[in-house]
PDB file of C-alpha atoms in Angstrom:
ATOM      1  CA  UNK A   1      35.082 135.901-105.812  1.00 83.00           C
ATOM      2  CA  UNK A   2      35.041 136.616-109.856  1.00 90.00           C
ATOM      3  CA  UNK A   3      33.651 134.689-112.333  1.00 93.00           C
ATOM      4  CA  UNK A   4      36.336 132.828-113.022  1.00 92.00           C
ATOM      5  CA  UNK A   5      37.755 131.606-110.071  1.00 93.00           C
ATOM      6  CA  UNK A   6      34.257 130.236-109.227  1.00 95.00           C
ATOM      7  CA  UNK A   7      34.098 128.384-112.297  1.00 94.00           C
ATOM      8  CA  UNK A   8      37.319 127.186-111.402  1.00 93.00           C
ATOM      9  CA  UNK A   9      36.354 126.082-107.920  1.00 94.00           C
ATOM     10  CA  UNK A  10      33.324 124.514-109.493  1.00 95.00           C
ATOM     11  CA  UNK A  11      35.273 122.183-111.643  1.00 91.00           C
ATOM     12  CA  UNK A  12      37.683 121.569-108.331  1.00 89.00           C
ATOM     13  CA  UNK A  13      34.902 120.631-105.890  1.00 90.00           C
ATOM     14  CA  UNK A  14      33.151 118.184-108.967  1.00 89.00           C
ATOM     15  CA  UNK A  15      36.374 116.689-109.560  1.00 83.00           C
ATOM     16  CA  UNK A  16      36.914 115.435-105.491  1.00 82.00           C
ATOM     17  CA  UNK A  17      32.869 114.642-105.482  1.00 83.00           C
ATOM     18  CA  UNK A  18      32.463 111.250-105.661  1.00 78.00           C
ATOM     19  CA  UNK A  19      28.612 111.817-105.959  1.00 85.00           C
ATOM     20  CA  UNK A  20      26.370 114.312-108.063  1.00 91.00           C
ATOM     21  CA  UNK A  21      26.497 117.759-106.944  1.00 94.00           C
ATOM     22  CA  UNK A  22      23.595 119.894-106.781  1.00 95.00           C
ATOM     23  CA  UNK A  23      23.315 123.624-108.416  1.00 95.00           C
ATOM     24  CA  UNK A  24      21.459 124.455-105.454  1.00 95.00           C
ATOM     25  CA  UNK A  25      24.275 123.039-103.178  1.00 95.00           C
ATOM     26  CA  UNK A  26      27.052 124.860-105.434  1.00 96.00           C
ATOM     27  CA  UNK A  27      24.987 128.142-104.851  1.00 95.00           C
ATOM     28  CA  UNK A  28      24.768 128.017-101.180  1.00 95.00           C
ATOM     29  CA  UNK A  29      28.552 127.237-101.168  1.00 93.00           C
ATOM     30  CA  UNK A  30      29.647 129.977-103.460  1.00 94.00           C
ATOM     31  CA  UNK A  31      26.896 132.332-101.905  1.00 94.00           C
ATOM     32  CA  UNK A  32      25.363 133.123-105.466  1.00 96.00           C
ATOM     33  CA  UNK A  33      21.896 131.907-107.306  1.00 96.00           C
ATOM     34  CA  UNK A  34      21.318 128.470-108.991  1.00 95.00           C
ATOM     35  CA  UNK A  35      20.717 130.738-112.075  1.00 96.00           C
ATOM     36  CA  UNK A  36      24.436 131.715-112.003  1.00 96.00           C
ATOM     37  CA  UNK A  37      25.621 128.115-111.421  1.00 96.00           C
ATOM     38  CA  UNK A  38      23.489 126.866-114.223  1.00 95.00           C
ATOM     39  CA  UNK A  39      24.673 129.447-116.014  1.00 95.00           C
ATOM     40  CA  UNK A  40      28.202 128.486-115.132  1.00 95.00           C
ATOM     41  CA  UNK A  41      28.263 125.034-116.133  1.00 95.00           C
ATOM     42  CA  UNK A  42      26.592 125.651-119.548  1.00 94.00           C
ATOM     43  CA  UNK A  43      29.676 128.075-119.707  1.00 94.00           C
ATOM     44  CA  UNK A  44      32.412 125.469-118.305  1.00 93.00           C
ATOM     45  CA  UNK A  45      30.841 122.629-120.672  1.00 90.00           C
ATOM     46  CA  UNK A  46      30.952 125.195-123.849  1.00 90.00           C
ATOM     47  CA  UNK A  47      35.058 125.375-122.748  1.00 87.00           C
ATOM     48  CA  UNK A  48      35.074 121.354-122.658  1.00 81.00           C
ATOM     49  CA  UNK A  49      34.494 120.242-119.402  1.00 84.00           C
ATOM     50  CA  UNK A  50      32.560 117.299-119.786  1.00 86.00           C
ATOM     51  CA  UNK A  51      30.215 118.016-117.294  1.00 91.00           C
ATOM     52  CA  UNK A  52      26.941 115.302-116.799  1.00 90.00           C
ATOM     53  CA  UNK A  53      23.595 116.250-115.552  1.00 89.00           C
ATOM     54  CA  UNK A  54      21.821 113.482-113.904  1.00 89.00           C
ATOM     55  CA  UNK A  55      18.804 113.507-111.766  1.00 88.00           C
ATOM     56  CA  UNK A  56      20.699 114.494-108.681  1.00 89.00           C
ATOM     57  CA  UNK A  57      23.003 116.867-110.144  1.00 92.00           C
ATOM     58  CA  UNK A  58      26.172 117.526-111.615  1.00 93.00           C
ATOM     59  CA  UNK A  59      29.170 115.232-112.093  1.00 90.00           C
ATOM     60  CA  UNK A  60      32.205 115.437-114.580  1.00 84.00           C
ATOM     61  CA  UNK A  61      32.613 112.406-116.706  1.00 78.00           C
ATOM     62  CA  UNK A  62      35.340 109.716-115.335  1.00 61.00           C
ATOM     63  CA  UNK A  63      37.703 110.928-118.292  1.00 48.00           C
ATOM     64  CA  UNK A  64      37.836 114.225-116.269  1.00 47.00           C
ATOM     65  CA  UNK A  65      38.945 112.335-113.268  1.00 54.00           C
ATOM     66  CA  UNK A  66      40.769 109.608-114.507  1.00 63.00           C
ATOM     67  CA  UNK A  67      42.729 107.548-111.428  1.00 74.00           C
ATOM     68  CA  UNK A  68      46.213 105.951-111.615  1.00 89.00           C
ATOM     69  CA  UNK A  69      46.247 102.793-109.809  1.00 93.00           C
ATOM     70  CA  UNK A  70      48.420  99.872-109.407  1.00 95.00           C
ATOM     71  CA  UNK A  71      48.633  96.488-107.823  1.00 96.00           C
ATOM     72  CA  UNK A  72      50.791  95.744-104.482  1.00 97.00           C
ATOM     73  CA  UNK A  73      52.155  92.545-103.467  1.00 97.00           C
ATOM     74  CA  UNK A  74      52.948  92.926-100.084  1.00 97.00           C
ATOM     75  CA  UNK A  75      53.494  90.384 -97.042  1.00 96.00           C
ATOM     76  CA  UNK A  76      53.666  91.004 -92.860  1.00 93.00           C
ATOM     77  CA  UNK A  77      52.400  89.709 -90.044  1.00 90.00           C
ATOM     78  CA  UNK A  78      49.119  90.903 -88.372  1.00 86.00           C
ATOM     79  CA  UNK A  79      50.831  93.212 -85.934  1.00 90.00           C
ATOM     80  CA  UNK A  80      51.606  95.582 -89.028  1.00 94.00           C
ATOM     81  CA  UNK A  81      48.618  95.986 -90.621  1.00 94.00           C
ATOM     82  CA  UNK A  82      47.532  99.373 -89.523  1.00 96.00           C
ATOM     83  CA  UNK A  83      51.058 100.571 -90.250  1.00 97.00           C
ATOM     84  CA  UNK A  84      51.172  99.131 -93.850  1.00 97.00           C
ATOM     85  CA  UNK A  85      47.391 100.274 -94.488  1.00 97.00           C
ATOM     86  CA  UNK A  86      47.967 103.971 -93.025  1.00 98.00           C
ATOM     87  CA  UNK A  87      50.904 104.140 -95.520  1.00 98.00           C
ATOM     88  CA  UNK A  88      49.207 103.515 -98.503  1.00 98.00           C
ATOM     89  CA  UNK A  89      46.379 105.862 -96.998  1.00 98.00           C
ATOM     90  CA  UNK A  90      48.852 108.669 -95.933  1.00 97.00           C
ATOM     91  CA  UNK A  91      50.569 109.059 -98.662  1.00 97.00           C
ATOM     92  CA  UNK A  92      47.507 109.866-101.143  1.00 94.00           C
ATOM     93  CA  UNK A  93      46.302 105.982-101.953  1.00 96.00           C
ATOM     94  CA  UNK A  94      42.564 104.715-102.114  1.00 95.00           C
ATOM     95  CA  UNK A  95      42.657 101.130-101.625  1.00 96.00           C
ATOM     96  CA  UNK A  96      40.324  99.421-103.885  1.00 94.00           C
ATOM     97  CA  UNK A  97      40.348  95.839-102.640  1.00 95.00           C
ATOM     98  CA  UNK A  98      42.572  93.265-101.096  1.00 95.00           C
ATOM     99  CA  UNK A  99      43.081  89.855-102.450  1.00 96.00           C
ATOM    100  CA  UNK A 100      45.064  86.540-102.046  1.00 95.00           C
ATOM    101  CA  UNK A 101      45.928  83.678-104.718  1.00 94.00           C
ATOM    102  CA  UNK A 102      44.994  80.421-102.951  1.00 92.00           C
ATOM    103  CA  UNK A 103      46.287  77.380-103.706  1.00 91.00           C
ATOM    104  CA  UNK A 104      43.260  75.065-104.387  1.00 92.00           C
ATOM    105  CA  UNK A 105      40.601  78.469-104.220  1.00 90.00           C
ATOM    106  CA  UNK A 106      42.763  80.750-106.744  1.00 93.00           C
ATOM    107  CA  UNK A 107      42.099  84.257-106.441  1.00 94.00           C
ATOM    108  CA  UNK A 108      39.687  85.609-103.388  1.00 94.00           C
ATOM    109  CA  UNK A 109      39.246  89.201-103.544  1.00 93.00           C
ATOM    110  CA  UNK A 110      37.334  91.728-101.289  1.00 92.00           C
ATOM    111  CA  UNK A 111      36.428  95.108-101.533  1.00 93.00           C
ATOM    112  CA  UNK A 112      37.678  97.551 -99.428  1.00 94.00           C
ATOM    113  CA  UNK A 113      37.324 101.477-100.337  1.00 92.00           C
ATOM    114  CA  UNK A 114      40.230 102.880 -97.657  1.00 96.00           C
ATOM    115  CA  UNK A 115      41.149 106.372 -98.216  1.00 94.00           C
ATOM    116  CA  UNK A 116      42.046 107.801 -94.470  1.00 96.00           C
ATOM    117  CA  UNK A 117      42.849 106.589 -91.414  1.00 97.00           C
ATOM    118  CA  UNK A 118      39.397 106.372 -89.904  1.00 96.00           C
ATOM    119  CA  UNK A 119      38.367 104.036 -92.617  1.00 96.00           C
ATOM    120  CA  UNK A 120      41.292 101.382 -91.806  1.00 96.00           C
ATOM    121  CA  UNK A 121      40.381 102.132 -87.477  1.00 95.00           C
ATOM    122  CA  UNK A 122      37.170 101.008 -89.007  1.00 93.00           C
ATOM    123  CA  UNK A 123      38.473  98.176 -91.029  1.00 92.00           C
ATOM    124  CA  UNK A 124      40.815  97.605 -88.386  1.00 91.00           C
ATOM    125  CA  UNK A 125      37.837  96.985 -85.446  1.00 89.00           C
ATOM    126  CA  UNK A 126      36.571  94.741 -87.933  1.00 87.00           C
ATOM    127  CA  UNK A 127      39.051  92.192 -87.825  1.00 81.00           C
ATOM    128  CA  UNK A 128      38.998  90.770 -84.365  1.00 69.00           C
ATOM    129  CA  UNK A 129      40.689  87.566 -84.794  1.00 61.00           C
ATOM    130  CA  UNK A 130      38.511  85.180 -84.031  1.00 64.00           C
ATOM    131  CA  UNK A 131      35.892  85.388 -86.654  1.00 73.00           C
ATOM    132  CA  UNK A 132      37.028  87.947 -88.747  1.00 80.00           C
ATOM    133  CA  UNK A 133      40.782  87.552 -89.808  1.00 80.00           C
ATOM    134  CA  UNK A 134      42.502  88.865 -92.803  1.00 85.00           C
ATOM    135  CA  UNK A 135      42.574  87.162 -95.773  1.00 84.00           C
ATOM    136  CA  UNK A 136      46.210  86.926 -95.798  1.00 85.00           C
ATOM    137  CA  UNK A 137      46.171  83.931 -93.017  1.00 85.00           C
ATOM    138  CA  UNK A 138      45.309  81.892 -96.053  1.00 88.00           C
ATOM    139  CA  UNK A 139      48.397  82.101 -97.831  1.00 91.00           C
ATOM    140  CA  UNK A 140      51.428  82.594 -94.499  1.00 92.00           C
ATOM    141  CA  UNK A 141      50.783  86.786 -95.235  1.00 93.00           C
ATOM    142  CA  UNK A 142      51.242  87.164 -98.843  1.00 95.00           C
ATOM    143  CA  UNK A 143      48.273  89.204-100.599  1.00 95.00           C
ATOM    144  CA  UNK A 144      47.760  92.090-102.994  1.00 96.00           C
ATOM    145  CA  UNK A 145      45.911  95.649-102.656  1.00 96.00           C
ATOM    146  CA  UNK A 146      44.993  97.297-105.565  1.00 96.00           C
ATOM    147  CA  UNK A 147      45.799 100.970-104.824  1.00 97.00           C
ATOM    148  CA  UNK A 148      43.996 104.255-106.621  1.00 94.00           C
ATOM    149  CA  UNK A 149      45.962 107.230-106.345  1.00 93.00           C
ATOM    150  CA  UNK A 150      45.903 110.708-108.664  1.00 85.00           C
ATOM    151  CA  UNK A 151      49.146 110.328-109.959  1.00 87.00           C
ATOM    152  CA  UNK A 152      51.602 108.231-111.154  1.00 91.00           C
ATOM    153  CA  UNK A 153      53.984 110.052-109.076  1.00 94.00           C
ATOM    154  CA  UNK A 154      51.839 109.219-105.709  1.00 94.00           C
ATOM    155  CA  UNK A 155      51.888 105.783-106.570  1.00 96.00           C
ATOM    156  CA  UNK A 156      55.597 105.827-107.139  1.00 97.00           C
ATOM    157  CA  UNK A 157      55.708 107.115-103.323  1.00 97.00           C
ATOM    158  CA  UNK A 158      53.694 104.968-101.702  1.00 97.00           C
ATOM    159  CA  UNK A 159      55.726 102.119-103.521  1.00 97.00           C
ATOM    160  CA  UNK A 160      59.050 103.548-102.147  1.00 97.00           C
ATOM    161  CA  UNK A 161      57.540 103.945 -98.600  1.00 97.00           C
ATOM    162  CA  UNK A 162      56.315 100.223 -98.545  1.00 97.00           C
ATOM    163  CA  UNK A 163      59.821  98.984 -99.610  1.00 96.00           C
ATOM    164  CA  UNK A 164      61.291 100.892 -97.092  1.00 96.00           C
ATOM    165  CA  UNK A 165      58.931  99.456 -94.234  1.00 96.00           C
ATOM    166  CA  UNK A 166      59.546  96.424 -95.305  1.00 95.00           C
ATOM    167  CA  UNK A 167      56.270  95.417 -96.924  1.00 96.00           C
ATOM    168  CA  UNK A 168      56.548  95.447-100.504  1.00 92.00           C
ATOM    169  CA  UNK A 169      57.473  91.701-102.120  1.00 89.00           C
ATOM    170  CA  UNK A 170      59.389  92.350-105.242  1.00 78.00           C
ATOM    171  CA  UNK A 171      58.207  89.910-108.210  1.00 62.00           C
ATOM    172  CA  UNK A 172      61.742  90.623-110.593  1.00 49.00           C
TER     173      UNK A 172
END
């Protein structure tokens, strides 16, 4: 591998990390010395990458990864939850949170961080029924997820694709 395209794969494996990245790690991986990686970023951040040391390693600043995301009011009943979560999943969405506008409460909000389908099985297992339900059995099914996604474009999709199943309550 050149120069370059290491630099280059640098910048892409910083850019999916969602934690600091060690030169030591980054030298293993590219089979070269942390000398050359440290030599690398000086030479990506002199090009303006804005590349942060920290204590644990690198990480490029948020502008360098900035997200799209958007808000989804959606409604369903509980037997299509996995199917409306693995959507929004599939099709490149993070899902930040879910939350519901109560009548008397107003807005209760939790945090979710879905980005595959093993994290909603997980979320999934979660809700049993009993003691854990879903939010939206507050308000007859209507709530909102606040979706992350690196494009405008894959938010656009994901949109489409919960219209088409059905999910998606339009606010017009």
């Amino acid at each position: 591998m050149d120069n370059n395209s290491r630099r280059k794969m640098i910048i892409e494996h910083l850019s999916n990390s969602t934690k600091p990245v060690s030169a030591s790690f980054l030298a293993e991986l590219f089979c070269v010395s942390r000398q050359i990686i440290v030599g690398d970023i000086a030479l990506l951040r002199a090009s303006e990458h804005n590349i942060i040391s920290t204590n644990r390693g690198y990480i490029l600043d948020d502008i360098m990864r900035k997200k799209h995301t958007r808000v989804f009011k959606v409604s369903h009943d509980e037997m299509r939850t996995e199917e409306e979560l693995n959507i929004i999943v599939d099709f490149g969405g993070k899902i930040l949170d879910v939350y519901v506008i109560h009548e008397l409460y107003g807005k209760i909000s939790a945090k979710l961080d879905l980005s595959n389908r093993n994290h909603v099985q997980n979320f999934l297992e979660c809700l049993d029924g009993n003691a854990n339900k879903p939010l939206c059995k507050l308000t007859d099914n209507v709530h909102y997820h606040t979706v992350e996604a690196e494009s405008e474009e894959d938010l656009d999709l994901i949109e489409k694709k919960l219209v088409e199943g059905g999910f998606l309550i339009d606010e017009k």
